[in-house]
Amino acid sequence: MITVKKVNKRYGEFRVLDDLSISFPKGKVTSLIGGNGTGKSTLLGVVSKLLNKDSGNVFVVDQDISDISSKEFATRLSFLKQSNHTHIRLKVRELVCFGRFPYNRGKRMCSEDCCIVDRALNFMELEDIADKYIDELSGGQRQRAYLAMVLAQDTEYVLLDEPLNNLDMKYSVQIMRTLQKLAKEFGKTVIIIVHDINIAAYYSDYIAALKDGAIKYFGKTEEIIKPEILKEIFGLDFEVIQRNGKPVCLYYN
Amino acid sequence: MGLAILVILVYMFTMLGTRPDYVLPRRAIKVAAMVLIACSVGYSSVVFQTITNNRILTPSIMGFESVYILFQSFIVFLYGDATFQVIQSQENFVFSVLLMFGFALILYFTMFRKENVNVYFLLLVGLILGSIFGSMTSFMQMIIDPNEFSVIQKSLFASFNNINTELLGISAITLIISLLIGSRLLHNLDVLSLGKEHAINLGVNYQRLVQVSLLIIAVQVSISTALVGPITFLGILIANLSYEFIPSYKHRHTILGASLMGILLIIGGQYLVEHVFNMGTTISILINFVGGLYFIILLLKSRKI
Amino acid sequence: MSLNKDILRTFLFVLLFAVLVIASLAIGVKQISWLDFTNWQNSEAPVFFISRIPRTVALILAGVGLSISGLIMQQISLNKFVSPTTAGTLDAAKLGILISMIMLPGMASLYQMGFAFLFTVLASLVFMQMLKRIQHRSLIYIPLLGIMFGNVLAAIGTFFAYKFDIVQNMETWLIGDFSKVLKGNYELIYISLPVVALTYLYANKLTTLGLGKDMAKNLGVNYDLIVLVGLICVSLTVSAVMITAGAIPFIGLIVPNIVSLFYGDNLKRSLPITALFGAILLLFSDIISRLIIYPYEIPIGLTIGIIGGIIFLVFIGKRMRYA
């Protein structure tokens, strides 16, 4: 379980995170929703130790993350940012192998490492292009390659910032199913930022809605996907209809 | 690799003239110095590009070499006027290396730490810093001895024709130590080339990696500048040639590649200078000319960054 | 109110200028007794007329000419950071002089200047062609390209200098220095006077250049002609200053930038101030250069290289923060 306690972060005068507290439930998929600039990415950045917070604490189980060494942290929590590009010439398989770096520190890959890498490639349907260079791939393929790297990292906690960026509907659905599976079958805790409210509503167990750098609403999906809440968060009129026990939101009026 | 050794051999043994016993040892010293320079410039340039995450900045373009020379002049200034010999001494070398490290840290933490810094901005700042430090150096030398300003300038600093052989021993030892320490960082640097966020995510201690790398870079820039003076465009040339020809993302390979390119370029160039141009030019001039042109091409090509 | 402020500021600039002119005339190794100049001894009058006056005049003209040149280049290239220093112009002039020394040794300085002029015009044209090909007109990118262009020119220069053994050390060659300015060898710098006058006449047209090529054409300006005239003016001034005093970096870069902070970009208004401020900055730096290791002098090129470089850094830092 990840617990965030009274975290503050400001850029100059602007408070991006304002005394934010939340506990992410273990073994579940939690989606962060909210308009642009509400602090979603910053929150993930702080939890994954990429950004420094001004005050407050973040705990993984009972351990403060600032007390965990960067090596150990990388074996417990992984994070993928929105846009990924690199100028080095790297093959897909080599990229995915980097997911094992926290375990082997760049030395020889053991057979278990190779096995995990193969499984990750398989999961993301990347076997056919495993030997292509990532700068030759389409945006969607590249995104899947980076996701495979995170899978290969095989951590208890997986944090993804807009993982569906660049992906078409087929792969979006596939990724979301994968994440669901990670949570259900392997007990992993998945926290993602999603812009498509219907994807969030369909696939996540919990939803946290952010506004002005704080958690405005947090609860099980069906508790959050309600017209009045969504209107407050996004400033749009919503209609929520039920389809096979899952909510679908309409907001294009 | 083979090619590099071949070039060394060709350089060593062609046109020995009538006095091989005299020429050979002198050439051997030169070759040793050039290999040292190629390795230090190769390592420092490639690693600098990785930690700054781009391919057009090098330590020398960011003004590192001119800072070293400025510190040297400053030390001479402190010691008092007549003792120009100080500049050659080993304590001075160590002291300058420490100052260099301080400078590298300041530069890094004021300029590179912010995210998404414009590379062109850094580059322009580096060039201007370099020119300011150059002016300050001349300034300092004028104060030391206004009457013999240009004489001092010429005699004070090394060049390829005037290799500072007294520092060869200590340079070699320092370089080997720095490379030994540096070789332990290579795996982490491989990860860092994915980008800062990925590196942190994969458990690299980013701050410490950058600091240690900068220390090594400072040491190596000092070595090459102390031995032969500034060669602004060598680093950019050999680093990019290495990326071009070595199909690997691993630093173990790219650094080795850059060093070999350096050996090829310097010793091959020196051969040309001695036997084709008949000493009518210097290797620094050739490298700065070719490197400068190459750099303009890189700039024109990199517009999308 | 702002008009009053402007007038006050301008007045202060003029006053400062006057003070600096007097100081520049007064300072020197040779003491001149000012109070009884009717009784000047034989040696004092010559020092004054042969050395001090020419020096001060040369300083003023160089300051005016270079800062105006920078202004013209910035209007033409639509980039605030383009100047003789950051477009290879200084290096082209150096190269020109060097080539003239190789081809025709012992030539009169007028001809040397001709060579310098030729090379600077050529280099400016090449640079303008490079700019035309580039879509990427970022504020930072173009001066960067210009500096690199200058570096390559300098490398060519060093190559020939070394080969023909003309200059021992290219790095210190032609560093701006007014200490050798004497009556009889500085008069070429007067060329910058008509250039300045011409610039003033064309000020409106140059302002339209600053709006961009299409806009200028739209306003009925013969764009290509004006650009060519502008480049020729710049080349003449830079070559003349190079022959009389050597390379003086950064003036053409920082002076127009400072002035435009206070007075905006309408040339008719900012041109005289730019000229005045250029002269002030150069006089000031020269006085510092003369005093700091008195009785020796430091070449003004070094002083400006340090002061100007730092000011330029501040400017880029500022621009980047708001960009």
Coordinates of N, CA and C in Angstrom, one line a residue, chain B residues 118-129 131-132 134-136 138-139 142-143 146-147 149-150 153-154 161 230 233 277 279-282 285-286 288-289 291-293 295-296 298-305, chain C residues 81 86 130 133-136 138-141 143-145 147-149 151-152 155-156 158-159 162-164 168-169 171-172 175 250 253 292-293 296-299 301-303 305-306 308-310 312-313 316-317 320:
Chain B
N118 N 17.1 24.4 -23.0 CA 17.4 24.5 -24.4 C 18.9 24.3 -24.6
V119 N 19.2 23.3 -25.5 CA 20.6 22.9 -25.7 C 21.3 24.1 -26.4
Y120 N 20.7 24.8 -27.3 CA 21.3 25.9 -27.9 C 21.7 27.0 -26.9
F121 N 20.8 27.2 -26.0 CA 21.1 28.2 -24.9 C 22.4 27.8 -24.2
L122 N 22.5 26.5 -23.8 CA 23.7 26.1 -23.1 C 24.9 26.3 -23.9
L123 N 24.8 25.9 -25.2 CA 25.9 26.0 -26.1 C 26.4 27.5 -26.2
L124 N 25.4 28.4 -26.4 CA 25.8 29.8 -26.6 C 26.5 30.3 -25.3
V125 N 25.9 29.9 -24.2 CA 26.5 30.3 -22.9 C 27.9 29.8 -22.8
G126 N 28.1 28.5 -23.2 CA 29.4 27.9 -23.1 C 30.4 28.6 -23.9
L127 N 30.0 28.9 -25.2 CA 30.9 29.6 -26.1 C 31.3 31.0 -25.5
I128 N 30.3 31.7 -25.0 CA 30.6 33.0 -24.5 C 31.5 32.9 -23.2
L129 N 31.2 32.0 -22.4 CA 32.0 31.7 -21.2 C 33.4 31.5 -21.6
S131 N 34.9 32.5 -24.3 CA 35.6 33.7 -24.8 C 35.9 34.6 -23.6
I132 N 35.0 34.7 -22.6 CA 35.3 35.5 -21.5 C 36.5 35.0 -20.7
G134 N 38.9 33.3 -21.9 CA 40.1 33.5 -22.7 C 40.6 34.9 -22.5
S135 N 39.7 35.9 -22.5 CA 40.1 37.3 -22.3 C 40.6 37.5 -20.9
M136 N 40.0 36.8 -19.9 CA 40.5 37.0 -18.6 C 41.9 36.4 -18.4
S138 N 44.3 36.3 -20.8 CA 45.2 37.3 -21.4 C 45.4 38.4 -20.5
F139 N 44.3 38.8 -19.9 CA 44.2 39.9 -18.9 C 45.2 39.7 -17.8
M142 N 48.7 39.8 -18.8 CA 49.2 41.2 -19.0 C 49.6 41.7 -17.6
I143 N 48.8 41.4 -16.6 CA 49.1 42.0 -15.3 C 50.4 41.4 -14.8
P146 N 53.4 43.0 -18.3 CA 52.8 43.7 -19.4 C 53.8 43.8 -20.6
N147 N 55.1 43.8 -20.3 CA 56.1 44.0 -21.4 C 56.2 42.8 -22.3
F149 N 54.1 40.2 -22.7 CA 52.8 39.5 -22.7 C 52.8 38.4 -23.7
S150 N 53.1 38.7 -25.0 CA 52.9 37.6 -26.0 C 53.9 36.5 -25.9
Q153 N 52.6 34.2 -23.3 CA 51.5 33.5 -23.7 C 52.0 32.3 -24.5
K154 N 53.0 32.5 -25.3 CA 53.5 31.4 -26.1 C 54.2 30.3 -25.3
N161 N 53.2 20.7 -30.7 CA 54.6 20.8 -31.0 C 55.4 21.0 -29.8
P230 N 44.5 23.6 -25.4 CA 43.1 23.4 -25.8 C 43.0 22.8 -27.3
F233 N 37.6 21.2 -30.8 CA 36.6 20.4 -31.5 C 37.0 19.0 -31.6
F277 N 52.6 18.3 -44.9 CA 52.6 19.8 -44.8 C 54.0 20.3 -44.4
M279 N 55.5 20.4 -41.6 CA 55.4 21.2 -40.4 C 54.8 22.6 -40.7
G280 N 54.2 22.7 -41.9 CA 53.7 24.0 -42.2 C 52.4 24.4 -41.5
T281 N 51.9 23.5 -40.7 CA 50.7 23.7 -40.0 C 50.7 22.9 -38.7
T282 N 49.7 23.0 -37.9 CA 49.7 22.1 -36.7 C 48.4 21.3 -36.7
I285 N 45.3 23.2 -35.6 CA 44.6 24.0 -36.6 C 43.8 23.1 -37.5
L286 N 44.3 22.0 -37.9 CA 43.5 21.1 -38.8 C 42.3 20.6 -38.1
N288 N 40.7 22.0 -35.5 CA 39.7 23.1 -35.3 C 39.0 23.4 -36.6
F289 N 39.7 23.3 -37.7 CA 39.0 23.6 -39.0 C 38.0 22.6 -39.4
G291 N 36.8 20.2 -37.4 CA 35.8 20.0 -36.4 C 34.8 21.2 -36.4
G292 N 35.3 22.4 -36.7 CA 34.3 23.5 -36.8 C 33.3 23.3 -37.9
L293 N 33.8 22.9 -39.1 CA 32.9 22.7 -40.2 C 31.9 21.6 -39.8
F295 N 30.9 20.7 -37.0 CA 30.0 21.2 -36.0 C 28.9 22.0 -36.6
I296 N 29.2 22.8 -37.6 CA 28.2 23.6 -38.3 C 27.2 22.6 -38.9
L298 N 26.5 19.6 -38.0 CA 25.7 19.0 -36.9 C 24.6 19.9 -36.5
L299 N 25.0 21.2 -36.3 CA 24.0 22.2 -35.9 C 22.9 22.3 -36.9
L300 N 23.2 22.3 -38.2 CA 22.2 22.4 -39.2 C 21.3 21.2 -39.2
K301 N 21.9 20.0 -39.0 CA 21.2 18.8 -39.0 C 20.3 18.6 -37.7
S302 N 20.7 19.3 -36.6 CA 20.0 19.0 -35.4 C 18.9 19.9 -35.1
R303 N 18.4 20.6 -36.1 CA 17.5 21.7 -35.9 C 16.2 21.2 -35.3
K304 N 16.0 19.9 -35.4 CA 14.7 19.4 -34.8 C 14.7 19.3 -33.3
I305 N 15.8 19.3 -32.7 CA 15.9 19.0 -31.3 C 15.0 20.0 -30.5
Chain C
F81 N 20.4 39.1 -31.3 CA 21.7 38.7 -30.9 C 22.7 38.5 -32.0
T86 N 29.0 38.1 -33.4 CA 28.3 36.8 -33.5 C 27.8 36.4 -34.9
M130 N 23.1 31.6 -45.5 CA 22.9 30.5 -44.6 C 21.5 30.8 -43.9
R133 N 18.4 29.8 -45.7 CA 18.1 28.4 -45.8 C 17.5 27.8 -44.6
I134 N 17.6 28.6 -43.5 CA 17.2 28.0 -42.2 C 15.8 28.5 -41.8
Q135 N 14.9 27.6 -41.5 CA 13.6 28.0 -41.0 C 13.7 28.3 -39.5
H136 N 14.6 27.6 -38.9 CA 14.6 27.6 -37.4 C 15.2 28.9 -37.0
S138 N 15.4 30.6 -34.2 CA 15.3 30.9 -32.8 C 16.4 31.9 -32.5
L139 N 16.1 32.7 -31.4 CA 16.9 33.8 -31.0 C 18.4 33.3 -30.8
I140 N 18.5 32.1 -30.2 CA 19.8 31.6 -29.8 C 20.5 30.9 -30.9
Y141 N 19.8 30.3 -31.8 CA 20.4 29.4 -32.8 C 21.3 30.2 -33.8
P143 N 22.9 33.3 -33.6 CA 24.2 33.7 -33.2 C 25.2 32.5 -33.0
L144 N 24.6 31.4 -32.6 CA 25.4 30.2 -32.4 C 26.1 29.8 -33.7
L145 N 25.3 29.8 -34.7 CA 25.8 29.5 -36.1 C 26.8 30.5 -36.5
I147 N 28.8 32.3 -34.6 CA 30.0 32.2 -33.8 C 30.8 31.0 -34.4
M148 N 30.1 29.9 -34.8 CA 30.8 28.8 -35.3 C 31.4 29.2 -36.7
F149 N 30.7 29.9 -37.5 CA 31.1 30.4 -38.8 C 32.4 31.2 -38.6
N151 N 34.5 30.9 -36.1 CA 35.5 30.0 -35.7 C 36.2 29.4 -36.9
V152 N 35.4 29.0 -37.9 CA 36.0 28.3 -39.0 C 36.8 29.4 -39.8
A155 N 40.0 29.7 -38.0 CA 40.9 28.5 -38.2 C 41.6 28.6 -39.6
I156 N 40.9 29.1 -40.6 CA 41.5 29.3 -41.9 C 42.6 30.3 -41.8
T158 N 44.3 31.1 -39.1 CA 45.4 30.6 -38.3 C 46.3 29.7 -39.2
F159 N 45.6 28.9 -40.1 CA 46.3 28.0 -41.0 C 47.3 28.8 -41.8
Y162 N 50.1 30.6 -39.8 CA 51.1 29.7 -39.3 C 52.0 29.3 -40.5
K163 N 51.4 29.0 -41.6 CA 52.1 28.5 -42.8 C 53.1 29.6 -43.3
F164 N 52.7 30.8 -43.3 CA 53.6 31.9 -43.8 C 54.3 32.6 -42.7
Q168 N 52.8 35.4 -34.8 CA 53.2 34.4 -33.9 C 52.1 33.8 -33.2
N169 N 51.1 34.6 -32.8 CA 50.0 34.0 -32.0 C 48.7 34.7 -32.4
E171 N 45.8 34.2 -31.5 CA 44.9 34.5 -30.4 C 45.0 36.0 -30.0
T172 N 46.2 36.4 -29.9 CA 46.4 37.8 -29.4 C 46.5 38.8 -30.5
I175 N 44.0 42.2 -31.2 CA 43.1 42.5 -30.1 C 43.0 44.1 -30.1
F250 N 31.7 42.5 -29.0 CA 30.5 42.7 -28.1 C 29.8 44.1 -28.2
L253 N 26.8 44.2 -30.1 CA 25.8 43.3 -29.6 C 25.1 43.9 -28.4
I292 N 44.0 50.5 -15.0 CA 44.0 49.3 -14.1 C 45.4 48.9 -13.8
I293 N 46.4 48.9 -14.7 CA 47.8 48.6 -14.4 C 48.7 49.8 -14.7
Y296 N 51.1 51.0 -17.3 CA 50.9 50.2 -18.5 C 49.4 50.2 -18.9
E297 N 49.1 49.6 -20.0 CA 47.7 49.6 -20.5 C 47.3 48.2 -20.8
I298 N 46.1 47.9 -20.6 CA 45.5 46.6 -21.1 C 44.8 46.9 -22.4
P299 N 44.9 46.1 -23.4 CA 44.2 46.3 -24.7 C 42.7 46.4 -24.4
G301 N 40.4 45.6 -26.2 CA 39.7 44.4 -26.6 C 39.4 43.4 -25.5
L302 N 40.4 43.3 -24.6 CA 40.3 42.3 -23.5 C 39.3 42.8 -22.5
T303 N 39.4 44.1 -22.2 CA 38.4 44.7 -21.2 C 37.0 44.5 -21.7
G305 N 36.0 42.4 -23.9 CA 35.8 41.0 -24.0 C 35.2 40.5 -22.7
I306 N 35.7 41.0 -21.6 CA 35.2 40.5 -20.3 C 33.9 41.2 -19.9
G308 N 31.8 43.0 -21.8 CA 30.7 42.8 -22.7 C 30.2 41.3 -22.7
G309 N 31.1 40.4 -22.5 CA 30.7 39.0 -22.5 C 29.8 38.8 -21.3
I310 N 30.1 39.3 -20.1 CA 29.3 39.1 -19.0 C 27.9 39.8 -19.2
F312 N 26.4 40.3 -22.0 CA 25.7 39.4 -23.0 C 25.1 38.2 -22.3
L313 N 25.9 37.6 -21.4 CA 25.4 36.4 -20.7 C 24.1 36.8 -19.9
I316 N 21.2 37.0 -22.4 CA 20.7 35.7 -22.8 C 19.9 35.0 -21.7
G317 N 20.4 35.1 -20.5 CA 19.7 34.5 -19.3 C 18.3 35.1 -19.2
M320 N 16.0 34.0 -22.0 CA 15.6 32.6 -21.9 C 14.5 32.5 -20.8

